[in-house]
Short mmCIF file of C-alpha atoms in Angstrom, two decimals:
data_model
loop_
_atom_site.label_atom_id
_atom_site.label_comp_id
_atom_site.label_asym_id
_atom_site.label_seq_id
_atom_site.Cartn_x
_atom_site.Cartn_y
_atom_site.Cartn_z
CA UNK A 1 16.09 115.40 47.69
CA UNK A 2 14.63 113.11 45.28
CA UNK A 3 11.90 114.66 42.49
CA UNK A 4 8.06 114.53 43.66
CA UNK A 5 6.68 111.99 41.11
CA UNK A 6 3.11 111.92 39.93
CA UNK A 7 2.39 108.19 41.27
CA UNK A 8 -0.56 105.85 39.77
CA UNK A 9 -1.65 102.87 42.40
CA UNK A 10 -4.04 100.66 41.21
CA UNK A 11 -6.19 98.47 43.76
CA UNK A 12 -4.77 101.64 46.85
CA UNK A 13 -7.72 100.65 48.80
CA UNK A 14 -6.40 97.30 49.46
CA UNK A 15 -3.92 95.29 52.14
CA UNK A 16 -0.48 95.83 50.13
CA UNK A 17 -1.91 99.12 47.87
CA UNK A 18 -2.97 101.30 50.64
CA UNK A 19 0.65 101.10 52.57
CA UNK A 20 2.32 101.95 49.31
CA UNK A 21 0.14 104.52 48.79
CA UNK A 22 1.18 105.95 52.60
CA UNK A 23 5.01 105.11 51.75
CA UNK A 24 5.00 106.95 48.66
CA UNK A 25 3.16 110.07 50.43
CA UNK A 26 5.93 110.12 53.14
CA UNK A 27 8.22 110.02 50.32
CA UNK A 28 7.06 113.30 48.80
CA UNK A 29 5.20 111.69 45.95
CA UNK A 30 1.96 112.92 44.45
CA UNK A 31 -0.30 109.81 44.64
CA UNK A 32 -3.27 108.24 42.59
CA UNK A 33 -5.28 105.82 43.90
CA UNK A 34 -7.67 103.56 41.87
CA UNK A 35 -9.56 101.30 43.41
CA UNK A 36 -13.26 100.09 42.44
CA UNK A 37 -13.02 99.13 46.14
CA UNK A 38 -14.71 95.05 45.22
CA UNK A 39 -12.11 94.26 48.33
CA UNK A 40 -10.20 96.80 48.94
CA UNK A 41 -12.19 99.25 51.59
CA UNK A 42 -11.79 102.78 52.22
CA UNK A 43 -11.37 102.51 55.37
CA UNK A 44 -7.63 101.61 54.32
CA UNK A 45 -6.82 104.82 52.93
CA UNK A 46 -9.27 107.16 55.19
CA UNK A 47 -6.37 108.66 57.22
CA UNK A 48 -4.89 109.26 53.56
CA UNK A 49 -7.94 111.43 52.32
CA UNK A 50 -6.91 115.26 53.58
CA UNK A 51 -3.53 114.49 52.52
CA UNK A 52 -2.74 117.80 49.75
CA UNK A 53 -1.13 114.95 47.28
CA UNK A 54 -3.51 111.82 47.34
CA UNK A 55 -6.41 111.42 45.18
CA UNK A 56 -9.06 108.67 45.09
CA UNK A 57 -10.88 107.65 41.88
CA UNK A 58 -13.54 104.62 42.43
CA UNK A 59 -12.53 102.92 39.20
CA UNK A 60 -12.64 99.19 37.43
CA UNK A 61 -9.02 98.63 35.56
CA UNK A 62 -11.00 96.56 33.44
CA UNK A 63 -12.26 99.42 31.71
CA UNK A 64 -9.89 102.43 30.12
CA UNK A 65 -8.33 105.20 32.08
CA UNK A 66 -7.05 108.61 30.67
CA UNK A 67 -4.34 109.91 33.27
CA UNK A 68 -1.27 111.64 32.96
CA UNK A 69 1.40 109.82 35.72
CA UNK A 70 4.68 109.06 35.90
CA UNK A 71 4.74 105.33 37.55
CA UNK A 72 2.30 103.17 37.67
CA UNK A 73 1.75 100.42 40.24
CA UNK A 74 -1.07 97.31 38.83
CA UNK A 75 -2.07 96.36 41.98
CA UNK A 76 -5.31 95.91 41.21
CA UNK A 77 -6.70 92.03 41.46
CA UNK A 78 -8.64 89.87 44.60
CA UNK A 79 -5.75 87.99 46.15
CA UNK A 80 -6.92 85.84 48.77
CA UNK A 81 -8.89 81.94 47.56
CA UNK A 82 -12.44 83.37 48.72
CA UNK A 83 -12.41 86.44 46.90
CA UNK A 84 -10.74 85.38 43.90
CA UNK A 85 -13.25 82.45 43.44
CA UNK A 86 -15.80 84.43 44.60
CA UNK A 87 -16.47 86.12 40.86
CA UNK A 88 -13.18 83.63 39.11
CA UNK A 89 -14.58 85.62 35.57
CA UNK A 90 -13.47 88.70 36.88
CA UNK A 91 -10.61 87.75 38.48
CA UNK A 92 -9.19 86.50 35.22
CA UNK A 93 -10.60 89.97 33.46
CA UNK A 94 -8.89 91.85 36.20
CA UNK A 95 -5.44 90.68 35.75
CA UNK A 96 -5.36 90.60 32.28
CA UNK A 97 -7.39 93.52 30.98
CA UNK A 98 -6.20 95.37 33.90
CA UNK A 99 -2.64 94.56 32.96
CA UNK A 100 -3.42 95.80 29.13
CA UNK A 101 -5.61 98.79 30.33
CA UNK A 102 -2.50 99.88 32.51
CA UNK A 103 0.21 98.99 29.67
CA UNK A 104 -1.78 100.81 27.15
CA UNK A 105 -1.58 103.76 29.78
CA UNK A 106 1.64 103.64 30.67
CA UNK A 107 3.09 103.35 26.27
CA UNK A 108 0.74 105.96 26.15
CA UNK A 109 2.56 108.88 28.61
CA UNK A 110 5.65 106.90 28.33
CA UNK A 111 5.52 106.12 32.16
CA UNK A 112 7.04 103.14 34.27
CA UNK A 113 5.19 100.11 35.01
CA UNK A 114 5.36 97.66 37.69
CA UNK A 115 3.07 94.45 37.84
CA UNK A 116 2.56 92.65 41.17
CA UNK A 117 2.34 89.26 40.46
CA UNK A 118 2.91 86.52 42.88
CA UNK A 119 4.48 83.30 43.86
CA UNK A 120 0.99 80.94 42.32
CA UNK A 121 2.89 81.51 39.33
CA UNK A 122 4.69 78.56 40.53
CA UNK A 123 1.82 76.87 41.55
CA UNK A 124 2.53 73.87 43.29
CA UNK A 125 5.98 73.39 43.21
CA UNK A 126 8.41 70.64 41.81
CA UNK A 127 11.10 72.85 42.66
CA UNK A 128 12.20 74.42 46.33
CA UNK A 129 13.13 77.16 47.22
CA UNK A 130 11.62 78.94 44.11
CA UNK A 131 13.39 80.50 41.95
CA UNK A 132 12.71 83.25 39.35
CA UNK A 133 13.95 80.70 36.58
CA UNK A 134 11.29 78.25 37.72
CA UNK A 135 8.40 78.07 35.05
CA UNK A 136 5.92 76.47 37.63
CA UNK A 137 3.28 73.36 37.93
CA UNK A 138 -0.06 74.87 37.43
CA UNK A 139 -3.22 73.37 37.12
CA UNK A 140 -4.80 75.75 34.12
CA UNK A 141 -8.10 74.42 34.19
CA UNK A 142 -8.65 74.26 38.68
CA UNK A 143 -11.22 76.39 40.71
CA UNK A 144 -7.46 78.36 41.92
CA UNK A 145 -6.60 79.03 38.02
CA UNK A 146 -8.48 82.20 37.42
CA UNK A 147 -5.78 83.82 39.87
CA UNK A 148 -2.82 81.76 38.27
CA UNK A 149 -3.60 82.25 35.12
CA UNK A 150 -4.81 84.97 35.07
CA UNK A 151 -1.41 86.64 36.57
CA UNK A 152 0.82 84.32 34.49
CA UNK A 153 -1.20 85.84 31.55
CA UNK A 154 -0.30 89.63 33.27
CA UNK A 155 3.43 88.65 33.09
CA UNK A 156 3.46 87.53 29.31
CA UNK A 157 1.46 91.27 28.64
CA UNK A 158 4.27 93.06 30.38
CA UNK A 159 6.91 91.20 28.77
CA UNK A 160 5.71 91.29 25.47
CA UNK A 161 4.76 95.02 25.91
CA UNK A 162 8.39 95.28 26.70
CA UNK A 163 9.31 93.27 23.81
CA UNK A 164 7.63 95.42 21.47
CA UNK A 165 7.17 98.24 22.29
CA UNK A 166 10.39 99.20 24.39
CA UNK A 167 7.94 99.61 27.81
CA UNK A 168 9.82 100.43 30.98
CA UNK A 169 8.54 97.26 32.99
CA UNK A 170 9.01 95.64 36.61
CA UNK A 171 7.57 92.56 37.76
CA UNK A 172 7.68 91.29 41.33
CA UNK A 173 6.55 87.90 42.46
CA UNK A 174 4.90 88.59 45.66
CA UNK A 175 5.13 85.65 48.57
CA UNK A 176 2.74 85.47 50.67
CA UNK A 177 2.24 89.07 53.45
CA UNK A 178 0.59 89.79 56.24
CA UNK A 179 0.41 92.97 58.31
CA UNK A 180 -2.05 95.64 59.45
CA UNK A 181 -4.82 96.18 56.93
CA UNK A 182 -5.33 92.68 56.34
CA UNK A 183 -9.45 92.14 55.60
CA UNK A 184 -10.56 89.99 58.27
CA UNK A 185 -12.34 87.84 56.55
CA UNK A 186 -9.93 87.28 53.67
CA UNK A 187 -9.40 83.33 54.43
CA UNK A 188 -5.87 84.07 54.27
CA UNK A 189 -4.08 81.83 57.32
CA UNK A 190 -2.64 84.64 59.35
CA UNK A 191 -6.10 86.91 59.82
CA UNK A 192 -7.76 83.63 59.65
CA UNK A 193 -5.71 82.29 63.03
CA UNK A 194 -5.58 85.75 64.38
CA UNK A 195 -9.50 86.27 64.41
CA UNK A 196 -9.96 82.61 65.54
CA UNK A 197 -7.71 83.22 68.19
CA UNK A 198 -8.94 86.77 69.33
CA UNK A 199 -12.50 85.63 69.60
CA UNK A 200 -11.11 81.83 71.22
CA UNK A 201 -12.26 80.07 68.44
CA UNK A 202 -11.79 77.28 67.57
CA UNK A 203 -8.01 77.57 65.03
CA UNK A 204 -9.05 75.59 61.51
CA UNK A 205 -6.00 74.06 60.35
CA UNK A 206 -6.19 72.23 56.83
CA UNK A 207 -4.69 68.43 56.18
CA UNK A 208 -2.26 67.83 59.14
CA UNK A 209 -0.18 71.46 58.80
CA UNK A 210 2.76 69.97 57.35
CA UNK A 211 2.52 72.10 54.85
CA UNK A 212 4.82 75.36 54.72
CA UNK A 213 4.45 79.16 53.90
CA UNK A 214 6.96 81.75 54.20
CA UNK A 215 5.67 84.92 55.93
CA UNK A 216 6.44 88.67 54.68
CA UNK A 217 5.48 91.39 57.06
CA UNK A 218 4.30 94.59 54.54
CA UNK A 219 6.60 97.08 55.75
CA UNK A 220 10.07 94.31 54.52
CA UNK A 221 7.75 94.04 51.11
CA UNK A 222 6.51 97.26 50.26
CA UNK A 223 10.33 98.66 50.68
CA UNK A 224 10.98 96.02 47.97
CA UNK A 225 8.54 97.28 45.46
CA UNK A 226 9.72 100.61 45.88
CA UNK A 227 13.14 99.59 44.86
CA UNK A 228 12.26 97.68 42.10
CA UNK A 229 10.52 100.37 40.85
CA UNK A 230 13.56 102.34 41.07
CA UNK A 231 15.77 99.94 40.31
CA UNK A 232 18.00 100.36 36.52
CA UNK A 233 15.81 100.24 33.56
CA UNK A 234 17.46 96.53 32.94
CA UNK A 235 16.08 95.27 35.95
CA UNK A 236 12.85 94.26 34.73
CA UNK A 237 12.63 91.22 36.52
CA UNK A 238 10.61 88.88 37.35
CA UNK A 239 11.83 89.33 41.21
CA UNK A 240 10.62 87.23 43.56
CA UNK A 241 9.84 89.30 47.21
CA UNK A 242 9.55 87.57 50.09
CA UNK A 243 10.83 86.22 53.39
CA UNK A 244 12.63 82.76 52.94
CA UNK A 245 12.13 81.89 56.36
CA UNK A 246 9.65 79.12 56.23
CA UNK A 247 7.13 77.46 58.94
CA UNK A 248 4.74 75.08 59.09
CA UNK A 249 0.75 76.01 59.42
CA UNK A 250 1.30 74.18 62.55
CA UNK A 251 4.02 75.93 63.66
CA UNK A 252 2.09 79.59 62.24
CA UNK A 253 -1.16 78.52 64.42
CA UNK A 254 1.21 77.67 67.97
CA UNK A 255 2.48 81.00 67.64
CA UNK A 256 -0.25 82.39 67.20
CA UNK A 257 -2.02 81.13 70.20
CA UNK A 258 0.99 81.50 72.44
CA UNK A 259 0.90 85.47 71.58
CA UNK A 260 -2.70 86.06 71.76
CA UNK A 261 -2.68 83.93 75.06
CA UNK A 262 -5.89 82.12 73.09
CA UNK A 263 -7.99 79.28 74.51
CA UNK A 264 -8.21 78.16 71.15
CA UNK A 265 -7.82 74.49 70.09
CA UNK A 266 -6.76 73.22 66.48
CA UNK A 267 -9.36 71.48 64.38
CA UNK A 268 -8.29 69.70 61.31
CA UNK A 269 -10.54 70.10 57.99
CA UNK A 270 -9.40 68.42 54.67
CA UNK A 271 -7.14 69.98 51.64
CA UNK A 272 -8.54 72.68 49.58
CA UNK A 273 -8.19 71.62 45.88
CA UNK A 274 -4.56 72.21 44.41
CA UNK A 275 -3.39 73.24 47.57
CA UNK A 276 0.52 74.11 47.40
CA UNK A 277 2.39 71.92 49.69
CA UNK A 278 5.16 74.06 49.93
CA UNK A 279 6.09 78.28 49.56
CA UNK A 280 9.38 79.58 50.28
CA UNK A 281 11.15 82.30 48.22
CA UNK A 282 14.58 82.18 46.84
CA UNK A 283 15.55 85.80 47.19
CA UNK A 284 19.40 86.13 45.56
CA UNK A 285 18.31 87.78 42.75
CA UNK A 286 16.53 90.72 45.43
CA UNK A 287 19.22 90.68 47.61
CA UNK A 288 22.17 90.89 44.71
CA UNK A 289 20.35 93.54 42.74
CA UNK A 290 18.18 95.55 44.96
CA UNK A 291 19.98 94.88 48.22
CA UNK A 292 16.67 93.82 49.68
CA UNK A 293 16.00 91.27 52.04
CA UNK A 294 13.21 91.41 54.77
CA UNK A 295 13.96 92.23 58.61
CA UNK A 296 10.98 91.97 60.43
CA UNK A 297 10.79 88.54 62.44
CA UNK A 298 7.62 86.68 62.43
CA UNK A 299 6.96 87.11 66.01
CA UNK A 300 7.77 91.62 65.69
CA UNK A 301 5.08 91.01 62.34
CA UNK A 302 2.95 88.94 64.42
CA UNK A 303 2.60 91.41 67.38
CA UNK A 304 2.06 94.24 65.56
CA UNK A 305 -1.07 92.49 63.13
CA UNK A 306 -2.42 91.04 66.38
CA UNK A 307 -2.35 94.29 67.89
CA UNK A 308 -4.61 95.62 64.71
CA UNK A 309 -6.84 93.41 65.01
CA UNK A 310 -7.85 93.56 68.46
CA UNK A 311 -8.31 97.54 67.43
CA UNK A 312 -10.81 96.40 64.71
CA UNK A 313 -12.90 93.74 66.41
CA UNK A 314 -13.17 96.12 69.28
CA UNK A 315 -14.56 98.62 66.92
CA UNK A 316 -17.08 96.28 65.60
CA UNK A 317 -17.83 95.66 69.31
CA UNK A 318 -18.90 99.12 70.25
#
């Protein structure tokens, strides 16, 4: 039996922080969630509440906290185009005060850090697969930037806080996830297809769907995080987590529609601005030193979001 750890999640209300909240409870952990709930929702973490070892605090990381914890997860930042560009100020306050808030906190009680970043660090891509050594193309100065940037900026805080001040520090490169939990109206392409499809609208593809993603259901990812948390102090990464299979939107939005049984036709709109043409993870580095490396097939993932979905929009229904 491994020892109950007091657990810090920040941004536990959202898609990714509210199952790693629920993982770390079913691993015997005491759990902290922070959340000032901007996207996150508490409906993500109600069945969570009466649990004797989780605690909710409504709270901005862009402000101080005084905790005592052992680990702390920065989850904390909008992640999906129309919520990051929603308030792009705060986004870029998020990530990086959040990340020096939290790195003040953990030097402070001398706990262990872990920063989700994510795979816009490369922005659009010169280089494919992507590798951890890959510095990135990224447009500092686009309407996507505050999200780039701003979690670029998170990664130089964590490894200069590591630099300097001996930090225990983890940094995962999230690819792109999708799962149960997702906020339906996120813009993100697999709620977006799976809404359009449940309600037979019409499926909004952008440019001709050449373009590729790799998809990540959130049970393969959150086991990830959990091991790179717990992973040798000298394993501070940056690890890229993801699944390396890769599609095309095309190919995403067929699927889709074939599993939903959907009326739904495709309509093609134009490019969003700085648009990545391509997303696919190179993984060795996760699979050599974590022995990680995702199992859920996109079709198992897909079911099991579709199936969510139908629960919620029936819900809003009633």
């Amino acid at each position: 039996m491994h020892l109950s750890k007091r657990i810090m999640v920040t941004g536990g209300c959202g898609f990714l922080g509210s199952h790693l909240c629920e993982r770390l409870l079913e691993q015997g952990h005491d759990v902290l969630c922070v959340d000032n709930c901007f996207t996150g929702t508490k409906r993500n973490i109600r069945h969570l509440l009466n649990h004797p070892d989780f605690e909710f605090i409504r709270h901005d990381v862009t402000f101080p906290l005084y905790l005592e914890v052992d680990e702390i997860y920065n989850m904390a930042c909008p992640a999906s185009p129309i919520h990051y560009q929603f308030d792009p100020v705060q986004t870029t306050k998020t990530s990086v005060h959040g990340a020096i808030n939290m790195l003040g906190l953990a030097k402070r009680v001398r706990a262990r850090i872990l920063q989700a970043s994510t795979s816009e660090v490369y922005g659009d891509p010169e280089v494919h697969p992507q590798p951890e050594s890959y510095w990135g193309r990224v447009n500092p100065i686009g309407i996507r930037s505050c999200y780039d940037e701003g979690k670029r900026c998170a990664e130089t805080l964590f490894f200069d806080y590591y630099r300097q001040h001996r930090l225990k520090i983890k940094v995962a490169r999230i690819f792109n996830t999708y799962g149960p939990r997702m906020h339906p109206n996120d813009g993100r392409v697999v709620s977006n297809f799976i809404v359009q499809a449940l309600k037979n609208e019409p499926i909004t593809v952008f440019g001709q769907g050449q373009q590729t993603r790799s998809f990540c259901y959130v049970d393969d990812l959150i086991e990830g995080l959990i091991g790179l948390m717990n992973s040798s102090d000298e394993m501070i990464g940056p690890v890229n987590l993801g699944n390396p299979a890769e599609f095309t939107i095309m190919e995403l939005a067929r699927k889709v529609i074939e599993l939903t049984g959907s009326a739904s036709e495709v309509i093609y709109k134009p490019l969003p601005q700085d648009d990545p043409r391509q997303r696919k993870p190179d993984i060795a580095l996760a699979r050599k030193e974590l022995q990680w490396q995702p199992v859920v097939g996109l079709d198992e993932g897909l079911k099991k979001t579709i199936a969510y979905f139908e629960r919620l929009l029936e819900e809003e229904n009633r």
